[in-house]
XYZ file of C-alpha atoms in Angstrom:
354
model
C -26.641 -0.071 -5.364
C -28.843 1.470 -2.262
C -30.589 3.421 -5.135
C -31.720 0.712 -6.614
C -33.042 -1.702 -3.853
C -35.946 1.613 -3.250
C -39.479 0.371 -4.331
C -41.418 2.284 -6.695
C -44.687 0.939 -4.235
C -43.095 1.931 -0.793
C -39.605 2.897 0.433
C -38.189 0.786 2.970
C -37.014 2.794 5.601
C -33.757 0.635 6.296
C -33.079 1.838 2.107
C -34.317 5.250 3.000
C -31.336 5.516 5.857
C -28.859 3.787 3.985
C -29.542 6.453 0.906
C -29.210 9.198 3.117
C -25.700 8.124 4.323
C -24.676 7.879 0.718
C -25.870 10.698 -0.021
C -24.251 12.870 3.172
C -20.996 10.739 2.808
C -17.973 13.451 1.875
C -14.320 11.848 1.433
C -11.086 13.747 1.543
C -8.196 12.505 -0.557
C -4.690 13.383 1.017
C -2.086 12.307 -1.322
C 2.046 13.522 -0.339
C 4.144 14.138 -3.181
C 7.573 14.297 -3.642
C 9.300 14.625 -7.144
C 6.354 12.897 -9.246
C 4.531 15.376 -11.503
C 3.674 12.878 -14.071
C 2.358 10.598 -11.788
C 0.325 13.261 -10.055
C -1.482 13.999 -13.851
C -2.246 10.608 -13.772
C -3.701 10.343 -10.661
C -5.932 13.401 -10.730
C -7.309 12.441 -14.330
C -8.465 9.117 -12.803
C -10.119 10.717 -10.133
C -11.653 13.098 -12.474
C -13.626 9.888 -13.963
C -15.188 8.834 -10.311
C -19.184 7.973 -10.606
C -19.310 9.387 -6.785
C -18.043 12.925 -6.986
C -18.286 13.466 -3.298
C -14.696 13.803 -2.281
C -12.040 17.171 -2.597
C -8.026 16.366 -3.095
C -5.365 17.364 -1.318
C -1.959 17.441 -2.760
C 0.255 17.771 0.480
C 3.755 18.750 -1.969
C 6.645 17.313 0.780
C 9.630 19.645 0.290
C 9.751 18.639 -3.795
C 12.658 19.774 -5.912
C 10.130 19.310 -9.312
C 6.944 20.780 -7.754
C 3.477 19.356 -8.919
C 1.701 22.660 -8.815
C 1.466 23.466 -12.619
C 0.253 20.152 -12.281
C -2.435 21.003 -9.875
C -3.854 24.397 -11.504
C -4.873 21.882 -14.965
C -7.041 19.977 -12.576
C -8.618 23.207 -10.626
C -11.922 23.772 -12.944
C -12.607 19.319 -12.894
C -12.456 18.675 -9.147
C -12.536 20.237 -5.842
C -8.457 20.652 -5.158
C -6.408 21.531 -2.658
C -2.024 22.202 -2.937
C 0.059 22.558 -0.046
C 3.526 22.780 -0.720
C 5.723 22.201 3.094
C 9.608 21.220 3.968
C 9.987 17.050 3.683
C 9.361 15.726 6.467
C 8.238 12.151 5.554
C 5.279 9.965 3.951
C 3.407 10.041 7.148
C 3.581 13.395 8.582
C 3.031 15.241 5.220
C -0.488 12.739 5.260
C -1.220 14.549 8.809
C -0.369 17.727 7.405
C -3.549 16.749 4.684
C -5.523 15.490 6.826
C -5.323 18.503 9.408
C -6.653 20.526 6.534
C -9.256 18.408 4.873
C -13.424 18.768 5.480
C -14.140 14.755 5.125
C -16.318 12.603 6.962
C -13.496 10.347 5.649
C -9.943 10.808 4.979
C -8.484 8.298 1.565
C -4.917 7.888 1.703
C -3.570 7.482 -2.160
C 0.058 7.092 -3.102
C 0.908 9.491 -6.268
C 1.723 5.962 -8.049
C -1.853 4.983 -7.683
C -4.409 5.296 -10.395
C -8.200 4.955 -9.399
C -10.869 2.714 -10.839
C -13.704 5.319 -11.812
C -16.128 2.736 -9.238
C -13.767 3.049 -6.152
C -15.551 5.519 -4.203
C -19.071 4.661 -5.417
C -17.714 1.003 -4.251
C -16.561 2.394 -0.982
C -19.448 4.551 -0.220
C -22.467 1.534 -0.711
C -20.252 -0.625 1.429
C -19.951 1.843 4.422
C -23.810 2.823 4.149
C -24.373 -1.316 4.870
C -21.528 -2.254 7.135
C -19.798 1.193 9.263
C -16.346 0.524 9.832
C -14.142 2.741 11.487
C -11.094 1.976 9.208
C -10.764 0.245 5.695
C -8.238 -0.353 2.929
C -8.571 -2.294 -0.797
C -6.007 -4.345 -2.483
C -3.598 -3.523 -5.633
C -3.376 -4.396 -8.908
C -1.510 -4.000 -12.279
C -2.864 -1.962 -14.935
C -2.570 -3.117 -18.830
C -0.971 -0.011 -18.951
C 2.505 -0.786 -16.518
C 5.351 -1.762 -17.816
C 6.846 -4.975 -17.574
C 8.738 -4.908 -14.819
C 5.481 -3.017 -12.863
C 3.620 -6.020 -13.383
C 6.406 -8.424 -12.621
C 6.684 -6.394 -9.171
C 3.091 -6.363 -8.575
C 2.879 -9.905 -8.953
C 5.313 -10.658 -6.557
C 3.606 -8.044 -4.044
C 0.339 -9.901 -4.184
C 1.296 -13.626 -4.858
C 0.391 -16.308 -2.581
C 3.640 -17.225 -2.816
C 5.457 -14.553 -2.173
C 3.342 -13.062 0.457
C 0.706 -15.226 1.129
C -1.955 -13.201 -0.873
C -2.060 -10.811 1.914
C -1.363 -7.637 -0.380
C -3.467 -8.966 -3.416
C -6.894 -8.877 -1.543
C -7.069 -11.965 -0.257
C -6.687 -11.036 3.665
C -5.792 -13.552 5.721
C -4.321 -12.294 8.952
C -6.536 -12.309 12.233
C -7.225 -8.959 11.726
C -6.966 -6.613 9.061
C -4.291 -3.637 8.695
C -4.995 -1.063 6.122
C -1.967 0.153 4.115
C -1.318 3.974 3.144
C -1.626 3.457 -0.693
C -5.053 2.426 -0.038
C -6.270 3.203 3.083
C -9.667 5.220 4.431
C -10.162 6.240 8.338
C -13.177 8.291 9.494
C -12.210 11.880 11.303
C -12.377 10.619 14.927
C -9.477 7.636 14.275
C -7.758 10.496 13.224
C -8.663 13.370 16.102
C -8.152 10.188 18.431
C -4.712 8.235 17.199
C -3.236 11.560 16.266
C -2.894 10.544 12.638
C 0.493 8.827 11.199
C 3.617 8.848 13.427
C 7.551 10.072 11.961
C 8.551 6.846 10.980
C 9.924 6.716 7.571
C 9.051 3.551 6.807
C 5.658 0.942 8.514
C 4.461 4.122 9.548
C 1.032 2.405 7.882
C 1.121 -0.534 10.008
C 1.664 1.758 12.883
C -1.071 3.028 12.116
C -3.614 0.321 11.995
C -1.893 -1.639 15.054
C -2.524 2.019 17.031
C -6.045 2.396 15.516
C -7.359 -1.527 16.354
C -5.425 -0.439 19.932
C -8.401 1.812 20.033
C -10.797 -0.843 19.359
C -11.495 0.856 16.392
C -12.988 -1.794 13.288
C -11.345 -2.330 10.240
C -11.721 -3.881 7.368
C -10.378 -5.148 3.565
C -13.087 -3.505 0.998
C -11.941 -6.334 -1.741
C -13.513 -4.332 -4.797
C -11.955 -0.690 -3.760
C -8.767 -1.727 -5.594
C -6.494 0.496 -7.133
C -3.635 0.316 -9.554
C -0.444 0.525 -8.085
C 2.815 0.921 -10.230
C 4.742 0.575 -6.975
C 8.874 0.973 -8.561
C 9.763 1.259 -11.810
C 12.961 -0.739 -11.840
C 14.398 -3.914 -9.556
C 17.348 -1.566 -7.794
C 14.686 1.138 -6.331
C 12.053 -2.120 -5.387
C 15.088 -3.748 -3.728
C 15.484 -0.621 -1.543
C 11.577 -0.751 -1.107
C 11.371 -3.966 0.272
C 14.653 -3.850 2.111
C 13.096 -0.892 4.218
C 9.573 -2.622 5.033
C 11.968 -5.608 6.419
C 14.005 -3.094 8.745
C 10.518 -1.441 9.781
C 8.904 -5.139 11.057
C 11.705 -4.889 13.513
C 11.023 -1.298 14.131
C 7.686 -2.150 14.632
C 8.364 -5.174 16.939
C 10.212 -3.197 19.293
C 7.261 -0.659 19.690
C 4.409 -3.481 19.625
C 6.186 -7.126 20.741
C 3.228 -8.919 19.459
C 2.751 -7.494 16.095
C 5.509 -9.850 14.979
C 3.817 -12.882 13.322
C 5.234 -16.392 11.814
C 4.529 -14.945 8.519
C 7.175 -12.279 8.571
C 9.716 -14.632 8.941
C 9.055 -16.562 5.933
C 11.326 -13.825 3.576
C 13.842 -14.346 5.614
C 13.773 -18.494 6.071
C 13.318 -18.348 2.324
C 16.586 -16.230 1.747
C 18.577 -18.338 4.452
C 17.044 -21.428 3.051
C 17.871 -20.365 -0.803
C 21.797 -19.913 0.749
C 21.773 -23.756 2.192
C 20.178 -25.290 -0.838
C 22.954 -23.614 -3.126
C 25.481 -24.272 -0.782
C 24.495 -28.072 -0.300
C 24.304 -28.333 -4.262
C 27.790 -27.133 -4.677
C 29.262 -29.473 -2.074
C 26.869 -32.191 -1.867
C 25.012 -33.249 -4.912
C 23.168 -30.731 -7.619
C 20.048 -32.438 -6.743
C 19.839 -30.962 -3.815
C 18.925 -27.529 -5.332
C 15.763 -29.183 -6.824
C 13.267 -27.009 -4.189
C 14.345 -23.913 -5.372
C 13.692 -25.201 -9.110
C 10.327 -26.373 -7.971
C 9.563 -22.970 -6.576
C 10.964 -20.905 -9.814
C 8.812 -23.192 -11.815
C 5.612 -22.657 -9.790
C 6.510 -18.568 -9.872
C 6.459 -19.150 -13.941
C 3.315 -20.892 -14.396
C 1.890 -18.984 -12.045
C 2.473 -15.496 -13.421
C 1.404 -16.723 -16.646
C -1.821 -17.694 -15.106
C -2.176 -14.369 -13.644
C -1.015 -12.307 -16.388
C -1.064 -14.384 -19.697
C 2.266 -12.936 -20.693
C 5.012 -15.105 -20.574
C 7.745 -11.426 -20.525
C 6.148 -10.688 -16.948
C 6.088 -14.725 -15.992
C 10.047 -14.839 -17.078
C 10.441 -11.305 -14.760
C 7.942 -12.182 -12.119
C 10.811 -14.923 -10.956
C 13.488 -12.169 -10.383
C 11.097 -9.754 -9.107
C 10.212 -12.408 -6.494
C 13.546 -12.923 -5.339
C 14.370 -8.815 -5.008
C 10.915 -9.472 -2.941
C 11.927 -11.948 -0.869
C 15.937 -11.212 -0.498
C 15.538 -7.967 0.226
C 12.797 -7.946 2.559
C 14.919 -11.187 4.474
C 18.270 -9.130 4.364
C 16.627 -6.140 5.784
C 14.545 -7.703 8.965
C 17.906 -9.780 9.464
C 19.975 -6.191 9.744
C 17.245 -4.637 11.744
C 17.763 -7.955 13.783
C 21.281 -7.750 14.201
C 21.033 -3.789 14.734
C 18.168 -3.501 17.356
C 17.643 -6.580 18.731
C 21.838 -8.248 18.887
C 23.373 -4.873 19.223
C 20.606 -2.694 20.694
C 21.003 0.161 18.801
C 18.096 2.348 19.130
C 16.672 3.019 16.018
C 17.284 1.203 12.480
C 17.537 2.564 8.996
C 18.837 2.349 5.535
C 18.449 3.883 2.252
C 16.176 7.028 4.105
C 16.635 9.166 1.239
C 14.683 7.312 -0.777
C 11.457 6.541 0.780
C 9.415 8.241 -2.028
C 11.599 6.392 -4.509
């Protein structure tokens, strides 16, 4: 820490400076809600733990049927809170909403299903004060607290082979785009991009291919991680995943060269998995031997990763729902936008909180 690189004998004045932006630094935390009290409780009593107090909430409550607000008012007297409650309107505009009425040098982006490591923003902070970035983001991981299935999910989310290691903190991509359940972006990316736009779903990567349009900088802050629970069952990550394929379509007709090689690979797996079954029905069993390699390396891997051979056995289905239903939705995106030229592509819109 800056604090502690200050000598007793002199202060350097590069220290001096970099103490001084820690200690001016102020974060606003816009969080939309939609139908997810308990998760709120959560989230606010992990923030209430932060070493670095210098942030205020605001709960941006999107049109809810089971309002967070009784929620809210436990909260009022442990951190500096704020609770809008507006029509739904979307993810992305109810974050605009927040951020339009937030006081931060910075504005965090949390999803409600997020709960914070007590270091994040004291992790955060010391890494701005030594290298200013515009934009940033951390990675995700499972808490010993999910369930099964969350863990099995997560894995799959942040596996090299699922998604290259690209969600798990392990960037690889030329340049790095900051997603909402973990994302940070200073007050002029926001007064200059206009915040989020009304998509429904990629409205994040939207958002970081219109924010490095502004040669704005990014960058992956691998120790401001948080613990994502992401769904709580297969069906609602299926729908998940299925919508983030639809949106790199979406996407790719607004910005032709965000589409890279590596958003294919979901769907070459999930054509690929059809031929190998196919050929071992009418060719010779062996032929499905690939797809036993890759279940096997799934298994060993999870149990690596978690030491718990109940998420290893689920992190194999969870990485098919990953990888199906992120290849079936880019291919009907495909077929919709780019084959039949509709103008817009969606599915399951109802349930892009869920």
């Amino acid at each position: 820490m800056y604090s502690q690189l200050i000598s007793l004998s002199g202060l350097s004045k590069n220290c001096i400076f970099a103490q001084q932006i820690i200690d001016s630094m102020f974060f606003s935390v816009v969080i939309p809600v939609y139908n997810r009290p308990d998760e709120v409780d959560e989230l606010l009593e992990s923030l209430c733990l932060q070493t670095n107090p210098q942030f205020e909430v605001v709960i941006v409550e999107d049109g809810s049927s089971v309002p967070c607000n009784h929620i809210v008012d436990k909260y009022r007297d442990r951190l500096n809170l704020e609770y809008y409650f507006k029509p739904n309107s979307g993810p992305g505009t109810s974050r605009n909403y927040g951020a339009e009425r937030s006081k931060g040098d910075y504005i965090v982006f949390f999803d409600s299903d997020c709960l914070i490591p007590a270091q994040y923003f004291e992790i955060v902070t010391n890494f701005l004060a030594s290298k200013p970035v515009d934009a940033f983001g951390g990675p995700d991981k499972a808490h010993p607290s999910f369930t099964t299935t969350q863990k099995a999910i997560n894995y799959s989310m942040t596996s090299l082979f699922t998604t290259g290691g690209i969600r798990g903190g392990n960037e690889k991509m030329d340049k790095f785009f900051p997603r909402s359940f973990n994302m940070g972006f200073s007050r002029e990316v926001f007064n200059v991009t206009g915040g989020f736009s009304t998509m429904r779903f990629g409205e994040d990567i939207d958002m970081s291919i219109r924010i490095l349009g502004n040669n704005f900088k990014t960058a992956l802050i691998s120790d401001a991680f948080v613990f994502h629970k992401r769904r709580t069952d297969l069906k609602k990550f299926f729908k998940q995943v299925f919508n983030s394929g639809m949106a790199r379509i979406n996407l790719y007709k607004k910005y032709p060269t965000s589409l890279k090689v590596v958003h294919l690979l979901p769907t070459t797996f999930f054509l690929g998995t059809l031929v190998l079954i196919l050929g071992s029905i009418f060719i010779h069993y062996l032929v499905i031997s690939p797809l036993v390699l890759f279940i096997l390396m799934i298994f060993i891997d999870s149990l690596i990763r978690n030491k718990d051979i109940s998420v290893a056995f689920q992190s194999i289905f969870a990485s098919f729902v990953q990888l199906f239903g992120y290849g079936t939705g880019f291919l009907t995106a495909f077929w919709k936008r780019i084959i039949l030229r509709q103008p817009d592509a969606t599915a399951f819109v109802k349930n892009f909180y869920k």
